[in-house]
Amino acid sequence: MSLGEVFGHEPAVRMLRQSLAEQRLVGAYLFTGPPGVGKTTLALALAAAAACPNPRDDPFDACGACASCRAAASGQHPEITLIQPAGDLTQIWQFWDRDQKPAGALQHTLQYSPVIGCKRVYIIERAETLTLAAANSLLKALEEPPPYVLFVLLAPSPARLLPTVVSRCQVVRLLPVPVETLGAWIEAKAQLDHNMALKVAEFAEGCPGHAFRLAGDSRLRQEMDRILDIAMQLPTATPLSCLRLGDDLRKAAAAIQGMLGLETETGTESITDSSSPEDSAQEPARERAGRRQIAIVIELLAGLYGDLLSLNVGGPAARILHVDRRSQLAEMAARRSTDYWLTSLEALLEARRRVDQNANLPLLVDGLAMRLAVG
Ligand SMILES: [Zn+2]
């Protein structure tokens, strides 16, 4: 992976390229952003470019052909070390030798100049899982690394690391990629149809890593179909069966959530105790997952009801999203008034906004189900 191949983070790539070209790389970076946004990808691309003894310039990048670049591409570069949590935590013995443990990653390498490439790079994934002892043991190395050493720490947000660690790093924030941009990328890369690609980008919340995983998961279309099947029963359901359908919807959404792998990546709490309100990483993982599931369902429903409204107003040939369900939807659309579909769609969009505003979720879902049933 070269810097030129990194998708969706142009400002960060531009800044790093400039620092590389002017030989002004600092010794320690902290890349922040949600899981799946591309922190590891960018860190590996930076490592390859920084290590390459024969880099291209304008724009700066790894040459892709030298021994260092080939080793980096194979994931086996002895001077580019990826340190991941051992279980839920990243512990001191992973860096420095401790009795009865494997050799520490820094112990016998930090003081030696690299041989294959120009930099020795240590990428610390999920740095929010560093134990207090491990974090403190890194402070000196982060403060004054040898000139040939580059540390790249990765974490959801600076608030989840010790301030003493953050203050020794240059922070590079990676933001989710806009849905349209990510959709176009995944459409080309995974050869999905346009609507599916946009859905995948939405579910992935602008994170290329998640989008790529979802795009390759055949269960996604099944679960989306399941949600739409359930949704199509809503307009004719009794209020009581609406509540049951609501439950089914949540289960289908949970399956999609599971494909994103969000539970495992946000499940551990950090060692630091910080609570800035704007930092969504601080929201308990389960609460956040639940909110995300409801959002997925509501977005799918809104797409479906949008189609129903279009068909009701524009007739059976109207432009719609779910073309594969056209005849069934057209029949449904004709059964209710334009006003009903409009009111229902408004209720869905309103509910979607309230999910983001931290509304009480069970109340919101039940209220929505009733509104859709009664119309
Ligand atoms: Zn090279």
Short mmCIF file of C-alpha atoms and ligand atoms in Angstrom, two decimals:
data_model
loop_
_atom_site.label_atom_id
_atom_site.label_comp_id
_atom_site.label_asym_id
_atom_site.label_seq_id
_atom_site.Cartn_x
_atom_site.Cartn_y
_atom_site.Cartn_z
CA MET A 1 0.00 0.00 0.00
CA SER A 2 1.46 3.34 -1.07
CA LEU A 3 0.32 6.80 0.01
CA GLY A 4 -1.13 7.26 -3.47
CA GLU A 5 -3.40 4.27 -2.92
CA VAL A 6 -4.84 5.53 0.37
CA PHE A 7 -8.49 6.35 -0.20
CA GLY A 8 -10.46 9.22 1.27
CA HIS A 9 -7.90 11.00 3.44
CA GLU A 10 -6.36 13.51 1.06
CA PRO A 11 -5.65 16.26 3.64
CA ALA A 12 -3.75 13.86 5.92
CA VAL A 13 -1.87 12.29 3.00
CA ARG A 14 -0.94 15.72 1.64
CA MET A 15 0.36 16.86 5.01
CA LEU A 16 2.41 13.69 5.53
CA ARG A 17 3.84 13.86 2.01
CA GLN A 18 4.95 17.40 2.57
CA SER A 19 6.65 16.46 5.84
CA LEU A 20 8.35 13.50 4.13
CA ALA A 21 9.53 15.62 1.21
CA GLU A 22 10.93 18.28 3.52
CA GLN A 23 12.37 15.66 5.90
CA ARG A 24 10.34 17.15 8.71
CA LEU A 25 8.59 13.98 9.92
CA VAL A 26 8.19 14.09 13.69
CA GLY A 27 9.12 11.05 15.77
CA ALA A 28 5.62 10.20 16.92
CA TYR A 29 2.22 10.55 15.30
CA LEU A 30 -1.20 9.78 16.70
CA PHE A 31 -3.81 8.93 14.06
CA THR A 32 -7.34 9.22 15.41
CA GLY A 33 -10.69 8.26 13.93
CA PRO A 34 -13.43 5.62 14.26
CA PRO A 35 -12.66 1.91 13.74
CA GLY A 36 -12.49 1.07 10.05
CA VAL A 37 -11.80 4.64 8.94
CA GLY A 38 -8.35 3.69 7.61
CA LYS A 39 -5.86 4.45 10.37
CA THR A 40 -3.85 1.24 9.95
CA THR A 41 -3.88 1.54 6.16
CA LEU A 42 -2.52 5.08 6.31
CA ALA A 43 0.05 4.13 8.96
CA LEU A 44 1.36 1.26 6.80
CA ALA A 45 1.53 3.51 3.73
CA LEU A 46 3.39 6.15 5.73
CA ALA A 47 5.76 3.50 7.08
CA ALA A 48 6.56 2.20 3.58
CA ALA A 49 7.13 5.72 2.24
CA ALA A 50 9.29 6.75 5.20
CA ALA A 51 11.37 3.56 5.02
CA CYS A 52 11.93 3.57 1.25
CA PRO A 53 15.55 4.58 0.48
CA ASN A 54 14.67 5.53 -3.07
CA PRO A 55 11.33 7.35 -2.81
CA ARG A 56 9.51 9.09 -5.64
CA ASP A 57 9.01 12.78 -5.30
CA ASP A 58 6.21 15.05 -6.42
CA PRO A 59 4.11 13.59 -5.03
CA PHE A 60 6.29 11.87 -2.48
CA ASP A 61 5.74 8.11 -2.21
CA ALA A 62 7.41 4.76 -1.74
CA CYS A 63 9.12 3.50 -4.92
CA GLY A 64 7.36 0.15 -4.68
CA ALA A 65 10.33 -1.73 -6.12
CA CYS A 66 13.23 -1.69 -3.64
CA ALA A 67 13.90 -4.36 -1.01
CA SER A 68 12.31 -2.23 1.69
CA CYS A 69 9.15 -1.60 -0.34
CA ARG A 70 8.84 -5.26 -1.30
CA ALA A 71 9.21 -6.30 2.33
CA ALA A 72 6.62 -3.70 3.36
CA ALA A 73 4.18 -4.93 0.71
CA SER A 74 4.52 -8.50 1.95
CA GLY A 75 3.74 -7.43 5.50
CA GLN A 76 7.05 -8.97 6.60
CA HIS A 77 9.28 -5.90 6.89
CA PRO A 78 11.55 -6.59 9.89
CA GLU A 79 11.84 -2.86 10.56
CA ILE A 80 8.13 -2.06 10.37
CA THR A 81 6.49 -3.48 13.47
CA LEU A 82 2.75 -3.61 14.04
CA ILE A 83 1.86 -3.94 17.71
CA GLN A 84 -1.69 -5.06 18.49
CA PRO A 85 -3.38 -5.67 21.85
CA ALA A 86 -2.70 -9.05 23.42
CA GLY A 87 -6.33 -9.86 24.17
CA ASP A 88 -8.06 -6.73 25.45
CA LEU A 89 -4.95 -4.86 26.55
CA THR A 90 -1.61 -3.76 25.20
CA GLN A 91 0.88 -4.61 27.91
CA ILE A 92 4.35 -3.60 28.92
CA TRP A 93 5.91 -6.97 28.04
CA GLN A 94 4.91 -6.40 24.42
CA PHE A 95 7.47 -3.57 24.33
CA TRP A 96 10.13 -4.53 26.87
CA ASP A 97 11.43 -7.97 27.85
CA ARG A 98 9.74 -9.45 30.89
CA ASP A 99 10.24 -12.86 32.48
CA GLN A 100 8.53 -15.76 30.75
CA LYS A 101 7.20 -13.59 27.94
CA PRO A 102 8.15 -13.30 24.26
CA ALA A 103 10.80 -10.70 23.40
CA GLY A 104 9.59 -7.10 23.67
CA ALA A 105 9.17 -5.28 20.36
CA LEU A 106 11.35 -2.33 21.36
CA GLN A 107 13.88 -4.00 23.66
CA HIS A 108 16.43 -5.18 21.09
CA THR A 109 15.56 -2.96 18.14
CA LEU A 110 15.00 0.62 19.24
CA GLN A 111 18.69 1.44 19.64
CA TYR A 112 19.76 0.03 16.27
CA SER A 113 19.65 1.96 13.01
CA PRO A 114 17.58 0.27 10.33
CA VAL A 115 19.43 -1.71 7.65
CA ILE A 116 16.86 -2.44 4.94
CA GLY A 117 15.03 0.87 4.99
CA CYS A 118 15.65 4.41 6.24
CA LYS A 119 13.29 4.28 9.19
CA ARG A 120 12.40 1.90 11.92
CA VAL A 121 8.63 2.18 12.33
CA TYR A 122 6.49 1.05 15.26
CA ILE A 123 2.75 1.15 14.66
CA ILE A 124 0.74 0.75 17.86
CA GLU A 125 -2.81 -0.25 16.95
CA ARG A 126 -5.66 0.49 19.36
CA ALA A 127 -3.37 2.52 21.59
CA GLU A 128 -6.41 3.20 23.79
CA THR A 129 -5.84 -0.31 25.17
CA LEU A 130 -2.35 0.51 26.51
CA THR A 131 -2.14 -0.27 30.21
CA LEU A 132 -0.94 2.54 32.43
CA ALA A 133 2.42 0.79 32.88
CA ALA A 134 2.83 0.21 29.15
CA ALA A 135 1.91 3.80 28.31
CA ASN A 136 4.31 5.19 30.90
CA SER A 137 7.09 2.92 29.67
CA LEU A 138 6.79 4.49 26.21
CA LEU A 139 6.97 8.12 27.30
CA LYS A 140 10.73 8.49 27.06
CA ALA A 141 10.90 6.83 23.63
CA LEU A 142 8.02 8.98 22.37
CA GLU A 143 9.60 12.13 23.76
CA GLU A 144 13.03 11.64 22.24
CA PRO A 145 13.01 8.81 19.72
CA PRO A 146 16.26 8.13 17.85
CA PRO A 147 16.27 10.08 14.55
CA TYR A 148 15.67 6.91 12.53
CA VAL A 149 12.56 5.92 14.54
CA LEU A 150 8.94 6.67 13.70
CA PHE A 151 6.11 5.86 16.10
CA VAL A 152 2.53 5.84 14.83
CA LEU A 153 -0.14 5.37 17.48
CA LEU A 154 -3.72 4.65 16.44
CA ALA A 155 -6.80 5.33 18.57
CA PRO A 156 -10.47 6.37 18.20
CA SER A 157 -9.83 9.73 19.82
CA PRO A 158 -7.14 11.57 21.80
CA ALA A 159 -9.48 11.63 24.81
CA ARG A 160 -8.96 7.89 25.24
CA LEU A 161 -5.20 8.16 25.79
CA LEU A 162 -3.16 9.55 28.64
CA PRO A 163 -2.54 13.27 28.07
CA THR A 164 1.18 12.61 28.58
CA VAL A 165 1.12 10.28 25.57
CA VAL A 166 -0.97 12.60 23.39
CA SER A 167 1.25 15.61 24.13
CA ARG A 168 4.27 13.73 22.74
CA CYS A 169 2.56 12.99 19.42
CA GLN A 170 1.46 15.02 16.45
CA VAL A 171 -2.25 14.29 16.17
CA VAL A 172 -3.68 13.54 12.71
CA ARG A 173 -7.47 13.27 12.66
CA LEU A 174 -9.01 10.96 10.07
CA LEU A 175 -12.64 11.79 9.39
CA PRO A 176 -15.27 9.47 7.93
CA VAL A 177 -15.42 9.73 4.15
CA PRO A 178 -18.59 11.39 2.76
CA VAL A 179 -21.16 8.73 1.87
CA GLU A 180 -21.33 9.72 -1.82
CA THR A 181 -17.55 9.55 -2.19
CA LEU A 182 -17.27 6.24 -0.37
CA GLY A 183 -20.23 4.85 -2.34
CA ALA A 184 -18.56 5.66 -5.66
CA TRP A 185 -15.31 4.07 -4.48
CA ILE A 186 -16.91 0.86 -3.22
CA GLU A 187 -19.11 0.67 -6.33
CA ALA A 188 -15.99 0.54 -8.51
CA LYS A 189 -13.85 -1.51 -6.17
CA ALA A 190 -16.37 -4.21 -5.24
CA GLN A 191 -18.44 -3.97 -8.43
CA LEU A 192 -21.72 -3.36 -6.64
CA ASP A 193 -24.72 -1.70 -8.22
CA HIS A 194 -25.08 1.98 -7.41
CA ASN A 195 -27.88 1.77 -4.83
CA MET A 196 -26.28 -1.12 -3.00
CA ALA A 197 -22.94 0.70 -2.93
CA LEU A 198 -24.58 3.77 -1.41
CA LYS A 199 -26.31 1.63 1.22
CA VAL A 200 -23.03 -0.07 2.08
CA ALA A 201 -21.35 3.34 2.43
CA GLU A 202 -24.17 4.53 4.71
CA PHE A 203 -24.04 1.45 6.91
CA ALA A 204 -20.28 1.75 7.13
CA GLU A 205 -20.69 5.33 8.37
CA GLY A 206 -18.07 6.59 5.96
CA CYS A 207 -15.41 4.08 7.05
CA PRO A 208 -13.73 2.45 4.02
CA GLY A 209 -12.57 -0.59 6.01
CA HIS A 210 -16.12 -1.44 7.10
CA ALA A 211 -17.51 -0.70 3.66
CA PHE A 212 -15.06 -3.08 2.06
CA ARG A 213 -15.90 -5.84 4.52
CA LEU A 214 -19.66 -5.33 4.09
CA ALA A 215 -19.41 -5.23 0.31
CA GLY A 216 -17.89 -8.70 0.31
CA ASP A 217 -20.48 -10.16 2.68
CA SER A 218 -23.31 -11.93 0.84
CA ARG A 219 -25.41 -11.97 4.01
CA LEU A 220 -25.84 -8.20 3.75
CA ARG A 221 -28.27 -8.38 0.85
CA GLN A 222 -30.18 -11.17 2.61
CA GLU A 223 -30.59 -9.12 5.78
CA MET A 224 -31.56 -6.01 3.84
CA ASP A 225 -34.17 -8.04 1.98
CA ARG A 226 -35.43 -9.37 5.28
CA ILE A 227 -35.85 -5.85 6.61
CA LEU A 228 -37.71 -4.80 3.47
CA ASP A 229 -39.96 -7.88 3.65
CA ILE A 230 -40.89 -7.01 7.21
CA ALA A 231 -41.30 -3.35 6.35
CA MET A 232 -43.77 -4.17 3.61
CA GLN A 233 -46.06 -5.78 6.16
CA LEU A 234 -46.15 -2.62 8.29
CA PRO A 235 -48.75 -0.56 6.38
CA THR A 236 -51.38 -3.28 6.79
CA ALA A 237 -50.40 -4.53 10.24
CA THR A 238 -52.46 -4.13 13.40
CA PRO A 239 -50.84 -2.03 16.13
CA LEU A 240 -50.07 -5.15 18.17
CA SER A 241 -48.38 -7.03 15.33
CA CYS A 242 -46.51 -3.82 14.58
CA LEU A 243 -44.65 -4.17 17.85
CA ARG A 244 -43.64 -7.72 16.93
CA LEU A 245 -42.52 -6.56 13.49
CA GLY A 246 -40.51 -3.84 15.23
CA ASP A 247 -38.71 -6.56 17.16
CA ASP A 248 -37.97 -8.50 13.97
CA LEU A 249 -36.62 -5.33 12.41
CA ARG A 250 -34.24 -4.80 15.28
CA LYS A 251 -32.97 -8.37 14.97
CA ALA A 252 -32.27 -7.95 11.26
CA ALA A 253 -30.49 -4.68 11.95
CA ALA A 254 -28.44 -6.36 14.68
CA ALA A 255 -27.30 -8.92 12.10
CA ILE A 256 -26.08 -6.12 9.83
CA GLN A 257 -24.40 -4.51 12.81
CA GLY A 258 -22.70 -7.83 13.50
CA MET A 259 -21.28 -7.90 9.97
CA LEU A 260 -19.71 -4.52 10.64
CA GLY A 261 -17.91 -6.07 13.60
CA LEU A 262 -18.58 -2.98 15.69
CA GLU A 263 -19.23 -4.80 18.95
CA THR A 264 -15.78 -6.30 19.13
CA GLU A 265 -13.97 -3.10 18.23
CA THR A 266 -15.75 -0.78 20.62
CA GLY A 267 -16.33 -3.31 23.36
CA THR A 268 -13.33 -2.51 25.54
CA GLU A 269 -13.24 0.51 27.75
CA SER A 270 -10.11 2.62 27.92
CA ILE A 271 -7.89 2.98 30.94
CA THR A 272 -8.28 6.72 30.99
CA ASP A 273 -11.32 8.32 32.47
CA SER A 274 -12.32 11.20 30.29
CA SER A 275 -15.78 12.24 29.28
CA SER A 276 -15.99 15.00 26.74
CA PRO A 277 -19.60 15.10 25.54
CA GLU A 278 -18.73 15.50 21.85
CA ASP A 279 -16.62 12.36 21.88
CA SER A 280 -18.92 9.60 20.65
CA ALA A 281 -16.30 6.99 21.57
CA GLN A 282 -17.23 7.68 25.18
CA GLU A 283 -20.80 6.52 24.69
CA PRO A 284 -21.17 2.99 26.06
CA ALA A 285 -20.59 0.54 23.22
CA ARG A 286 -23.92 -1.23 23.67
CA GLU A 287 -25.91 1.99 23.64
CA ARG A 288 -24.12 3.14 20.51
CA ALA A 289 -24.66 -0.22 18.78
CA GLY A 290 -28.38 -0.07 19.59
CA ARG A 291 -28.64 3.44 18.22
CA ARG A 292 -26.84 2.40 15.06
CA GLN A 293 -29.18 -0.57 14.56
CA ILE A 294 -32.27 1.61 14.82
CA ALA A 295 -30.71 4.09 12.41
CA ILE A 296 -30.07 1.29 9.88
CA VAL A 297 -33.69 0.13 10.05
CA ILE A 298 -35.12 3.63 9.80
CA GLU A 299 -32.92 4.50 6.83
CA LEU A 300 -34.03 1.36 4.99
CA LEU A 301 -37.67 2.06 5.83
CA ALA A 302 -37.36 5.65 4.67
CA GLY A 303 -36.00 4.41 1.32
CA LEU A 304 -38.94 2.05 0.98
CA TYR A 305 -41.58 4.60 1.97
CA GLY A 306 -39.97 7.11 -0.36
CA ASP A 307 -40.55 4.59 -3.16
CA LEU A 308 -44.15 4.09 -2.08
CA LEU A 309 -44.78 7.84 -2.11
CA SER A 310 -43.16 8.18 -5.55
CA LEU A 311 -45.29 5.35 -6.93
CA ASN A 312 -48.43 6.78 -5.37
CA VAL A 313 -47.81 10.21 -6.87
CA GLY A 314 -46.07 9.30 -10.11
CA GLY A 315 -47.78 6.04 -10.99
CA PRO A 316 -46.25 2.57 -11.50
CA ALA A 317 -43.45 3.83 -13.77
CA ALA A 318 -42.11 6.40 -11.27
CA ARG A 319 -38.38 6.43 -10.54
CA ILE A 320 -37.72 4.31 -7.46
CA LEU A 321 -34.87 2.79 -5.47
CA HIS A 322 -36.13 -0.79 -5.13
CA VAL A 323 -36.79 -1.59 -8.77
CA ASP A 324 -36.80 -5.34 -8.08
CA ARG A 325 -39.94 -4.90 -5.98
CA ARG A 326 -41.69 -2.51 -8.32
CA SER A 327 -44.95 -4.38 -8.99
CA GLN A 328 -45.47 -5.33 -5.36
CA LEU A 329 -44.70 -1.79 -4.21
CA ALA A 330 -46.92 -0.19 -6.85
CA GLU A 331 -49.83 -2.28 -5.67
CA MET A 332 -49.18 -1.27 -2.05
CA ALA A 333 -48.76 2.38 -2.95
CA ALA A 334 -52.17 2.54 -4.57
CA ARG A 335 -53.89 1.16 -1.50
CA ARG A 336 -53.28 4.24 0.64
CA SER A 337 -53.60 7.98 0.15
CA THR A 338 -50.72 10.25 -0.84
CA ASP A 339 -51.22 11.93 2.51
CA TYR A 340 -50.65 8.65 4.35
CA TRP A 341 -47.34 7.92 2.59
CA LEU A 342 -46.20 11.49 3.04
CA THR A 343 -47.04 11.51 6.76
CA SER A 344 -45.34 8.14 7.23
CA LEU A 345 -42.20 9.26 5.43
CA GLU A 346 -42.11 12.42 7.53
CA ALA A 347 -42.46 10.32 10.67
CA LEU A 348 -39.49 8.20 9.58
CA LEU A 349 -37.25 11.16 8.79
CA GLU A 350 -38.21 12.80 12.07
CA ALA A 351 -37.40 9.56 13.92
CA ARG A 352 -34.04 9.33 12.15
CA ARG A 353 -33.15 12.82 13.38
CA ARG A 354 -34.20 11.93 16.90
CA VAL A 355 -31.92 8.87 16.92
CA ASP A 356 -28.99 11.27 16.55
CA GLN A 357 -30.42 13.52 19.24
CA ASN A 358 -30.19 10.70 21.81
CA ALA A 359 -33.92 10.12 22.07
CA ASN A 360 -35.14 7.22 24.24
CA LEU A 361 -34.84 4.35 21.77
CA PRO A 362 -37.57 1.88 22.85
CA LEU A 363 -40.08 4.73 23.08
CA LEU A 364 -39.02 6.04 19.71
CA VAL A 365 -39.34 2.65 17.98
CA ASP A 366 -42.71 1.80 19.49
CA GLY A 367 -44.05 5.27 18.74
CA LEU A 368 -42.86 5.02 15.17
CA ALA A 369 -44.37 1.56 14.66
CA MET A 370 -47.73 2.84 15.90
CA ARG A 371 -47.62 5.91 13.69
CA LEU A 372 -46.84 3.79 10.63
CA ALA A 373 -49.63 1.37 11.50
CA VAL A 374 -52.29 3.98 12.18
CA GLY A 375 -51.10 6.40 9.53
ZN ZN B 1 11.22 1.70 -2.17
#
